[in-house]
């Protein structure tokens, strides 16, 4: 594979054509990533991911590609270590803020969309920050004072962590109950586990 | 073993009321046994490049259904051995090029019918050389494994190598810790794993990474809560599981997601009853076989993974299965 010295001229366009028909094709995306890395096509890829997310904000492959383009170029996959997520170059703070703003804007467009929430959490984690710094943002989509008007189970998930971080354990438990009983009951056991991690006294069986 | 689809269709289920759903074990057994008789169909030949995988899926499904002798043992072994090359690797069918995927299936089949020793007794090439074929596919720079001499890298091949070598007690012939480090590099921001570093988290690739870490005894490297949370989100309201966010449900994820959850002790994070009901709805209860989702044609691949998923969920009447 290292025998290809220059980028075949139509290759990126060709992949874009294929992705236009099958926007989440795993093999095409992984080949595109290889091309990007091999030929250092980092700068041109970000606008492309934005087009795809604009076409379909739910396209998880496009979100992953964005992460790859923004953060992946700072990670050398051959210099990995056993530790979690070792990148060896920092991403500047203005880029971080840009990414946070981008994902929050996407959430505002479609709050019940897992990809930008995962992206947002990923950035915060990378910065060593918890979720509580963005609790006001999340509360736009899930407010404990208006339980009937929750617009996003992912916002509830986010807030459960945010309240726990701020030691508002009862509030966190309330959010998790709302998920387990009403907004995401299929994952009841998972939400109950999260509740058990709060270290609260067993108040009652839900 | 034909990999043709049909004739059955998932969703053709007698007694479609949920509490009447049941696993039609005998019909699935007949369906699988019938697959090798369909040599007059074009699709039988068009799927020749997957034949050895197909035998593995059919055989394992029969074992899960409690019919371990459902396929003739000697013929099965003969077929497997006829796929072997001089370099120790196996192709998908006689005359097809050797590749990791079919080598792994070969080892799995022989292990299942308790014939691994036939490699030394009868095969063109013995166990050690099969092990060498696999070990030589490791890229000592990155720790990953190629599928064949042409160099495609994929975490599936890491898992395949670990699985096959551990079955043959030859795991020490490769650099396990380097491969483990490679898997670590495939860990993503959302808690999942992809086919290569930076690639999108995908339930199938997660299974291979977690499976490899299980075999290597390195599950300590997995953030189980985060991965478990991501995996539990694969369950859709209809009970079925998808492979990535915002994709359709597919019965095969009943294996890849559920076995991954089982390996990290979080199988209870999905709703088992809803998933079981979904898998059962994907059956053709008349003609046998399971499809990817109700309405589509059945095939041996989805039959195998649907049954394996049900086994992990302790569905009565099925043999137990090890998630790795």
Coordinates of C-alpha atoms in Angstrom, one line a residue:
Chain A
X1 CA 0.0 0.0 0.0
X2 CA 2.9 2.3 0.5
X3 CA 3.8 1.8 -3.2
X4 CA 1.4 4.6 -4.3
X5 CA 3.6 7.7 -4.3
X6 CA 0.9 10.3 -5.2
X7 CA -2.8 10.6 -4.7
X8 CA -4.7 9.3 -7.7
X9 CA -6.4 12.5 -8.9
X10 CA -10.0 11.4 -9.0
X11 CA -9.9 9.2 -5.9
X12 CA -11.4 11.6 -3.4
X13 CA -14.2 12.7 -5.8
X14 CA -14.9 9.0 -6.5
X15 CA -15.3 8.3 -2.8
X16 CA -17.5 11.3 -2.4
X17 CA -19.7 9.9 -5.3
X18 CA -20.0 6.6 -3.5
X19 CA -20.8 8.2 -0.2
X20 CA -23.5 10.3 -1.9
X21 CA -25.3 7.0 -2.5
X22 CA -24.4 5.2 0.7
X23 CA -23.4 7.8 3.2
X24 CA -22.5 5.4 6.0
X25 CA -20.5 2.7 4.0
X26 CA -18.0 1.5 6.5
X27 CA -15.4 0.3 4.0
X28 CA -15.5 3.5 2.0
X29 CA -15.0 5.6 5.1
X30 CA -12.1 3.5 6.4
X31 CA -10.4 3.7 2.9
X32 CA -11.0 7.5 2.9
X33 CA -9.3 7.7 6.3
X34 CA -6.3 5.8 5.0
X35 CA -6.1 8.2 2.0
X36 CA -6.3 11.2 4.4
X37 CA -3.5 9.9 6.6
X38 CA -1.3 8.6 3.8
X39 CA -1.5 11.8 1.7
X40 CA -2.0 14.3 4.6
X41 CA -5.3 15.6 3.2
X42 CA -6.4 16.9 6.6
X43 CA -7.3 20.4 5.7
X44 CA -9.6 19.6 2.8
X45 CA -11.6 17.0 4.8
X46 CA -13.2 19.3 7.4
X47 CA -15.5 21.1 4.9
X48 CA -16.5 17.8 3.4
X49 CA -17.6 16.4 6.8
X50 CA -19.7 19.6 7.3
X51 CA -21.5 19.0 4.0
X52 CA -22.3 15.5 5.0
X53 CA -23.5 16.5 8.5
X54 CA -25.6 19.2 6.9
X55 CA -27.2 16.6 4.6
X56 CA -27.9 14.3 7.5
X57 CA -27.1 15.4 11.0
X58 CA -27.7 11.8 12.1
X59 CA -24.8 10.4 10.1
X60 CA -22.6 8.9 12.7
X61 CA -19.9 8.1 10.2
X62 CA -19.6 11.8 9.3
X63 CA -19.3 12.7 12.9
X64 CA -16.6 10.1 13.4
X65 CA -14.7 11.4 10.4
X66 CA -14.8 14.9 11.8
X67 CA -13.3 13.6 15.1
X68 CA -10.6 11.9 13.0
X69 CA -9.8 15.0 11.0
X70 CA -9.7 17.4 13.9
X71 CA -8.1 15.2 16.6
X72 CA -6.8 12.1 14.7
X73 CA -4.1 14.0 12.9
X74 CA -2.5 14.6 16.2
X75 CA -2.3 10.9 17.0
X76 CA 0.2 8.7 15.4
X77 CA -1.4 5.3 15.3
X78 CA 1.9 3.5 15.3
X79 CA 3.1 5.3 18.5
X80 CA 0.3 3.9 20.6
X81 CA 0.7 2.8 24.2
X82 CA -1.4 0.8 26.6
X83 CA -2.7 4.0 28.2
X84 CA -6.1 5.4 27.1
X85 CA -6.2 7.8 24.2
X86 CA -2.6 9.0 24.0
X87 CA -2.2 11.9 21.6
X88 CA 1.1 13.4 21.3
X89 CA 0.3 16.9 20.1
X90 CA -2.2 19.3 21.7
X91 CA -5.2 20.8 19.9
X92 CA -5.3 24.5 20.4
X93 CA -8.1 25.9 22.7
X94 CA -9.8 27.9 19.9
X95 CA -10.2 24.7 17.9
X96 CA -11.6 23.0 21.0
X97 CA -14.2 25.8 21.4
X98 CA -15.0 25.6 17.8
X99 CA -15.8 21.9 18.1
X100 CA -17.8 22.4 21.2
X101 CA -19.9 25.1 19.5
X102 CA -20.3 23.0 16.4
X103 CA -21.7 20.0 18.3
X104 CA -23.9 22.1 20.5
X105 CA -25.4 23.7 17.4
X106 CA -26.1 20.3 15.9
X107 CA -27.8 19.2 19.1
X108 CA -30.0 22.3 18.9
X109 CA -31.1 21.2 15.5
X110 CA -32.0 17.7 16.5
X111 CA -31.7 17.1 20.3
X112 CA -32.5 13.4 20.1
X113 CA -29.4 12.5 18.1
X114 CA -26.7 10.4 19.8
X115 CA -23.8 11.4 17.6
X116 CA -23.2 15.1 18.6
X117 CA -23.8 14.2 22.3
X118 CA -21.1 11.6 22.1
X119 CA -18.9 14.0 20.2
X120 CA -19.5 16.7 22.9
X121 CA -18.8 14.3 25.7
X122 CA -15.7 13.1 23.9
X123 CA -14.2 16.6 23.8
X124 CA -15.0 17.3 27.4
X125 CA -13.4 14.0 28.4
X126 CA -10.3 14.7 26.3
X127 CA -10.0 18.1 28.1
X128 CA -10.3 16.4 31.5
X129 CA -13.5 18.3 32.1
X130 CA -16.8 16.8 33.3
X131 CA -20.2 17.6 31.9
X132 CA -21.3 20.0 34.6
X133 CA -19.7 23.0 32.8
X134 CA -22.4 22.6 30.1
X135 CA -25.4 21.8 32.3
X136 CA -27.2 25.0 31.3
X137 CA -26.9 24.0 27.7
X138 CA -28.3 20.5 28.4
X139 CA -31.1 21.8 30.5
X140 CA -32.6 23.5 27.4
X141 CA -33.6 20.0 26.3
X142 CA -34.5 18.4 29.6
X143 CA -35.7 20.3 32.6
X144 CA -36.7 18.5 35.9
X145 CA -39.2 21.2 36.5
X146 CA -41.0 20.3 33.3
X147 CA -40.9 16.5 33.2
X148 CA -43.5 16.3 30.4
X149 CA -41.5 18.4 28.0
X150 CA -38.2 16.5 27.8
X151 CA -36.9 16.7 24.3
X152 CA -33.8 14.5 24.6
X153 CA -33.0 11.3 26.5
X154 CA -29.3 12.1 25.8
X155 CA -29.7 15.4 27.6
X156 CA -31.1 13.5 30.6
X157 CA -28.1 11.1 30.4
X158 CA -25.7 14.2 30.3
X159 CA -27.4 15.9 33.2
X160 CA -27.4 12.8 35.3
X161 CA -23.6 13.0 35.2
X162 CA -23.5 16.8 35.5
X163 CA -25.7 16.8 38.7
X164 CA -23.6 13.9 40.2
X165 CA -20.4 15.9 39.6
X166 CA -21.9 18.8 41.4
X167 CA -22.9 16.5 44.3
X168 CA -26.6 17.0 43.6
X169 CA -27.1 13.3 43.9
X170 CA -30.8 13.4 44.5
X171 CA -31.3 15.4 41.3
X172 CA -29.1 12.9 39.5
X173 CA -31.2 10.0 40.8
X174 CA -34.4 11.8 39.7
X175 CA -33.0 12.2 36.2
X176 CA -32.0 8.5 36.1
X177 CA -35.5 7.4 37.3
X178 CA -37.1 9.6 34.6
X179 CA -35.0 7.7 32.0
X180 CA -35.6 4.2 33.5
X181 CA -39.4 4.7 33.9
X182 CA -40.4 7.1 31.2
X183 CA -38.0 8.3 28.6
X184 CA -35.7 5.2 28.0
X185 CA -37.2 2.2 29.8
X186 CA -35.6 -0.3 27.4
X187 CA -32.3 0.5 29.1
X188 CA -33.8 0.4 32.6
X189 CA -31.1 -1.8 34.0
X190 CA -28.4 0.5 32.8
X191 CA -30.0 3.6 34.3
X192 CA -30.5 1.7 37.6
X193 CA -26.8 0.8 37.6
X194 CA -25.9 4.5 37.1
X195 CA -28.1 5.2 40.1
X196 CA -26.4 2.6 42.2
X197 CA -23.1 4.3 41.4
X198 CA -24.3 7.5 43.1
X199 CA -23.8 6.0 46.5
X200 CA -27.2 7.0 47.8
X201 CA -29.1 5.1 50.4
X202 CA -31.6 2.8 48.8
X203 CA -34.7 4.9 49.1
X204 CA -37.2 2.5 47.6
X205 CA -37.6 0.1 44.7
X206 CA -38.5 1.8 41.5
Chain B
X1 CA -23.2 -25.5 2.6
X2 CA -24.9 -23.0 0.5
X3 CA -25.0 -19.4 1.4
X4 CA -28.1 -18.8 -0.7
X5 CA -30.8 -16.7 0.8
X6 CA -34.3 -18.1 1.2
X7 CA -36.6 -19.8 0.4
X8 CA -37.9 -18.8 3.8
X9 CA -38.6 -15.2 4.8
X10 CA -38.2 -13.7 8.3
X11 CA -41.4 -12.6 9.8
X12 CA -43.4 -15.5 8.4
X13 CA -44.2 -16.6 11.9
X14 CA -47.1 -18.7 13.0
X15 CA -48.9 -17.3 15.9
X16 CA -47.6 -13.8 15.5
X17 CA -49.0 -12.8 18.9
X18 CA -45.9 -12.2 21.1
X19 CA -46.6 -14.8 23.7
X20 CA -47.0 -17.5 21.1
X21 CA -43.6 -16.9 19.6
X22 CA -41.3 -19.9 19.9
X23 CA -38.1 -21.2 18.4
X24 CA -38.9 -23.8 15.7
X25 CA -35.8 -25.9 16.4
X26 CA -36.7 -28.8 14.1
X27 CA -37.4 -26.6 11.1
X28 CA -34.1 -24.7 11.5
X29 CA -32.3 -28.0 11.6
X30 CA -33.9 -29.2 8.4
X31 CA -33.2 -25.9 6.8
X32 CA -29.5 -26.0 7.5
X33 CA -29.3 -29.6 6.5
X34 CA -31.0 -28.8 3.2
X35 CA -28.5 -26.1 2.3
X36 CA -25.9 -28.5 0.9
X37 CA -28.4 -30.1 -1.4
X38 CA -29.0 -26.9 -3.4
X39 CA -26.1 -27.3 -5.8
X40 CA -28.4 -26.7 -8.7
X41 CA -28.9 -23.1 -7.8
X42 CA -26.6 -20.4 -9.2
X43 CA -26.3 -18.8 -5.8
X44 CA -24.7 -21.9 -4.4
X45 CA -21.8 -21.3 -6.7
X46 CA -21.8 -17.6 -6.4
X47 CA -21.2 -17.9 -2.7
X48 CA -18.4 -20.4 -3.1
X49 CA -15.9 -17.8 -1.9
X50 CA -17.6 -18.0 1.5
X51 CA -18.1 -21.7 1.6
X52 CA -15.9 -22.6 4.6
X53 CA -17.4 -19.7 6.7
X54 CA -20.8 -21.1 5.7
X55 CA -19.9 -24.6 7.0
X56 CA -18.8 -23.0 10.2
X57 CA -22.1 -21.1 10.6
X58 CA -24.3 -24.1 9.7
X59 CA -22.4 -26.5 11.9
X60 CA -22.3 -24.2 14.9
X61 CA -26.0 -23.5 14.5
X62 CA -26.7 -27.2 14.5
X63 CA -24.7 -27.6 17.7
X64 CA -26.6 -24.8 19.3
X65 CA -29.8 -26.5 18.3
X66 CA -28.7 -29.6 20.1
X67 CA -28.0 -31.5 16.8
X68 CA -24.2 -31.9 16.8
X69 CA -24.4 -34.7 14.4
X70 CA -26.6 -32.9 12.0
X71 CA -23.8 -32.7 9.4
X72 CA -21.7 -35.8 8.5
X73 CA -18.5 -35.5 10.5
X74 CA -16.2 -37.2 8.1
X75 CA -17.4 -35.4 5.1
X76 CA -17.1 -32.1 7.0
X77 CA -13.5 -32.8 7.9
X78 CA -12.7 -33.9 4.4
X79 CA -14.1 -30.7 3.0
X80 CA -12.2 -28.6 5.5
X81 CA -8.9 -30.3 4.7
X82 CA -9.5 -30.0 1.0
X83 CA -9.3 -26.3 1.4
X84 CA -5.8 -26.3 2.8
X85 CA -2.8 -24.9 1.0
X86 CA 0.8 -25.9 1.3
X87 CA 1.6 -22.8 3.3
X88 CA -0.8 -24.0 6.0
X89 CA -3.5 -21.5 5.3
X90 CA -7.1 -22.4 4.2
X91 CA -9.1 -21.0 1.4
X92 CA -12.9 -20.6 1.3
X93 CA -13.3 -23.6 -0.9
X94 CA -10.9 -26.0 -2.8
X95 CA -8.9 -23.9 -5.2
X96 CA -9.6 -20.6 -3.5
X97 CA -6.7 -18.5 -2.1
X98 CA -5.7 -18.9 1.5
X99 CA -6.8 -16.2 3.9
X100 CA -7.0 -15.6 7.6
X101 CA -10.8 -15.7 7.7
X102 CA -11.1 -19.2 6.2
X103 CA -8.1 -20.5 8.2
X104 CA -9.9 -19.4 11.4
X105 CA -13.2 -21.0 10.2
X106 CA -11.2 -24.2 9.5
X107 CA -9.7 -24.3 12.9
X108 CA -13.1 -23.5 14.5
X109 CA -14.8 -26.3 12.6
X110 CA -12.2 -28.9 13.4
X111 CA -12.3 -27.9 17.1
X112 CA -16.1 -28.2 17.1
X113 CA -16.0 -31.7 15.7
X114 CA -13.0 -32.6 17.9
X115 CA -10.7 -33.1 14.9
X116 CA -7.9 -30.7 15.5
X117 CA -5.5 -33.6 15.7
X118 CA -6.4 -34.6 12.2
X119 CA -4.3 -31.6 11.2
X120 CA -1.2 -33.6 12.3
X121 CA -2.6 -37.0 11.3
X122 CA -4.1 -36.5 7.9
X123 CA -3.7 -33.0 6.7
X124 CA -1.4 -31.8 3.9
X125 CA 0.2 -29.5 6.6
X126 CA 0.2 -29.9 10.3
X127 CA -1.0 -27.7 13.2
X128 CA 2.4 -26.0 13.7
X129 CA 2.5 -24.8 10.1
X130 CA -1.1 -23.6 10.3
X131 CA 0.0 -21.6 13.3
X132 CA 2.9 -20.3 11.4
X133 CA 0.7 -19.2 8.5
X134 CA -1.3 -17.1 11.0
X135 CA 1.7 -15.8 13.0
X136 CA 3.4 -14.7 9.8
X137 CA 0.4 -12.4 9.1
X138 CA 1.3 -10.2 12.1
X139 CA 2.7 -6.8 11.3
X140 CA 5.4 -6.5 13.8
X141 CA 5.4 -2.7 13.4
X142 CA 1.9 -2.1 14.5
X143 CA 1.0 -5.4 16.2
X144 CA -2.0 -5.8 13.9
X145 CA -2.7 -8.7 11.5
X146 CA -3.2 -8.8 7.8
X147 CA -5.8 -11.0 6.2
X148 CA -3.4 -12.4 3.6
X149 CA -0.3 -11.6 1.7
X150 CA -1.9 -8.5 0.2
X151 CA -1.9 -6.7 3.5
X152 CA -5.4 -5.6 4.4
X153 CA -5.4 -4.8 8.2
X154 CA -8.5 -5.3 10.3
X155 CA -9.2 -5.9 13.9
X156 CA -11.2 -9.0 12.8
X157 CA -7.9 -10.5 11.8
X158 CA -6.4 -9.8 15.2
X159 CA -9.3 -11.6 16.9
X160 CA -9.2 -14.4 14.3
X161 CA -5.5 -15.0 15.0
X162 CA -6.0 -15.0 18.8
X163 CA -9.0 -17.3 18.5
X164 CA -7.4 -19.9 16.1
X165 CA -4.0 -19.9 17.9
X166 CA -5.5 -20.2 21.3
X167 CA -7.6 -23.2 20.1
X168 CA -4.4 -24.8 18.9
X169 CA -2.5 -23.8 22.0
X170 CA -0.1 -21.7 19.9
X171 CA -0.9 -18.2 21.2
X172 CA 2.7 -17.8 22.4
X173 CA 3.9 -17.8 18.7
X174 CA 2.8 -14.2 18.2
X175 CA 3.5 -10.9 19.9
X176 CA 0.3 -10.7 22.0
X177 CA 1.2 -7.6 23.9
X178 CA 1.9 -5.7 20.7
X179 CA -1.4 -6.8 19.2
X180 CA -3.1 -5.7 22.4
X181 CA -1.5 -2.3 22.1
X182 CA -2.9 -2.1 18.6
X183 CA -6.4 -2.8 19.8
X184 CA -5.9 0.0 22.4
X185 CA -5.1 2.3 19.5
X186 CA -8.5 1.4 18.0
X187 CA -10.4 2.6 21.1
X188 CA -12.5 5.6 20.2
X189 CA -13.8 8.8 21.9
X190 CA -17.2 7.3 22.4
X191 CA -16.0 4.2 24.2
X192 CA -16.2 1.9 21.2
X193 CA -13.7 0.4 18.9
X194 CA -13.3 0.4 15.1
X195 CA -11.6 -1.6 12.4
X196 CA -8.4 0.4 12.7
X197 CA -7.2 3.5 14.7
X198 CA -9.7 6.3 14.2
X199 CA -12.3 4.3 12.4
X200 CA -15.9 4.6 13.5
X201 CA -17.0 2.5 16.5
X202 CA -18.9 -0.5 15.1
X203 CA -20.5 -3.4 17.1
X204 CA -18.9 -6.0 14.9
X205 CA -15.4 -4.6 15.3
X206 CA -16.1 -4.1 19.1
X207 CA -16.8 -7.8 19.3
X208 CA -13.5 -8.6 17.7
X209 CA -11.5 -6.2 19.9
X210 CA -13.2 -7.2 23.2
X211 CA -12.9 -10.9 22.1
X212 CA -9.2 -10.5 21.5
X213 CA -8.7 -8.7 24.8
X214 CA -10.7 -11.5 26.5
X215 CA -8.5 -14.2 25.0
X216 CA -5.4 -12.2 26.0
X217 CA -6.7 -11.8 29.5
X218 CA -6.5 -8.0 29.2
X219 CA -10.1 -6.9 29.8
X220 CA -8.7 -4.5 32.4
X221 CA -8.0 -2.2 29.5
X222 CA -11.6 -1.8 28.6
X223 CA -13.7 1.1 30.1
X224 CA -16.6 -1.3 30.7
X225 CA -19.1 1.2 31.8
X226 CA -18.7 3.5 28.9
X227 CA -18.5 0.7 26.3
X228 CA -21.5 -1.0 28.0
X229 CA -23.5 2.2 27.8
X230 CA -22.7 2.6 24.1
X231 CA -23.6 -1.1 23.4
X232 CA -26.9 -0.8 25.3
X233 CA -27.8 2.1 23.1
X234 CA -27.8 -0.3 20.1
X235 CA -31.2 -1.6 21.2
X236 CA -34.1 0.0 19.3
X237 CA -37.7 0.3 20.4
X238 CA -38.6 -2.8 18.4
X239 CA -36.2 -4.8 20.5
X240 CA -33.6 -5.4 17.8
X241 CA -30.0 -4.2 17.9
X242 CA -28.1 -2.1 15.4
X243 CA -24.4 -1.8 14.8
X244 CA -23.9 1.9 15.0
X245 CA -26.1 4.9 16.0
X246 CA -29.0 5.6 13.7
X247 CA -28.7 2.4 11.7
X248 CA -31.2 -0.3 11.2
X249 CA -31.6 -3.3 13.5
X250 CA -30.1 -6.6 12.2
X251 CA -30.3 -10.0 13.9
X252 CA -26.6 -10.6 13.6
X253 CA -25.9 -7.9 16.2
X254 CA -27.8 -10.1 18.6
X255 CA -24.4 -11.9 18.7
X256 CA -21.9 -9.1 18.3
X257 CA -23.5 -6.7 20.8
X258 CA -24.7 -9.3 23.3
X259 CA -21.4 -11.3 23.4
X260 CA -19.5 -8.1 23.9
X261 CA -21.8 -7.2 26.7
X262 CA -21.4 -10.7 28.1
X263 CA -17.6 -10.4 28.0
X264 CA -17.7 -7.2 30.1
X265 CA -20.4 -8.6 32.4
X266 CA -23.1 -6.2 31.4
X267 CA -25.5 -8.4 29.4
X268 CA -28.4 -7.2 31.6
X269 CA -28.0 -3.7 30.2
X270 CA -30.3 -4.6 27.3
X271 CA -33.9 -5.7 27.5
X272 CA -33.5 -9.5 27.0
X273 CA -37.2 -10.2 26.5
X274 CA -37.6 -7.7 23.8
X275 CA -34.5 -8.9 22.0
X276 CA -35.5 -12.5 22.2
X277 CA -39.0 -11.6 20.8
X278 CA -37.3 -9.7 18.0
X279 CA -35.1 -12.6 17.0
X280 CA -38.0 -15.0 17.1
X281 CA -40.0 -12.7 14.8
X282 CA -37.1 -13.0 12.3
X283 CA -37.8 -16.7 11.8
X284 CA -39.6 -18.4 9.0
X285 CA -41.4 -20.9 11.3
X286 CA -42.6 -22.8 8.3
X287 CA -39.5 -23.3 6.1
X288 CA -36.9 -22.6 8.9
X289 CA -34.1 -20.2 8.9
X290 CA -33.7 -16.7 10.4
X291 CA -33.3 -13.4 8.5
X292 CA -31.7 -10.1 9.4
X293 CA -35.1 -8.5 10.1
X294 CA -38.7 -9.5 9.5
X295 CA -39.6 -9.3 5.8
X296 CA -36.2 -10.3 4.4
X297 CA -35.1 -13.7 3.2
X298 CA -33.4 -16.0 5.6
X299 CA -29.8 -17.3 5.3
X300 CA -27.4 -19.4 7.3
X301 CA -25.4 -16.5 8.5
X302 CA -28.3 -14.8 10.2
X303 CA -29.6 -18.1 11.4
X304 CA -26.4 -18.8 13.1
X305 CA -26.0 -15.4 14.8
X306 CA -29.7 -15.3 15.8
X307 CA -29.4 -18.6 17.5
X308 CA -26.1 -17.7 19.1
X309 CA -27.7 -14.5 20.5
X310 CA -30.6 -16.5 21.9
X311 CA -28.2 -18.9 23.5
X312 CA -26.4 -16.1 25.2
X313 CA -29.8 -14.9 26.5
X314 CA -30.3 -18.4 27.9
X315 CA -33.2 -19.3 25.6
X316 CA -34.5 -22.7 26.6
X317 CA -33.6 -25.6 24.4
X318 CA -30.3 -24.2 23.1
X319 CA -26.8 -25.3 24.0
X320 CA -24.7 -22.7 25.9
X321 CA -22.1 -20.7 24.0
X322 CA -18.9 -19.0 25.1
X323 CA -19.0 -15.3 24.2
X324 CA -15.4 -15.2 23.1

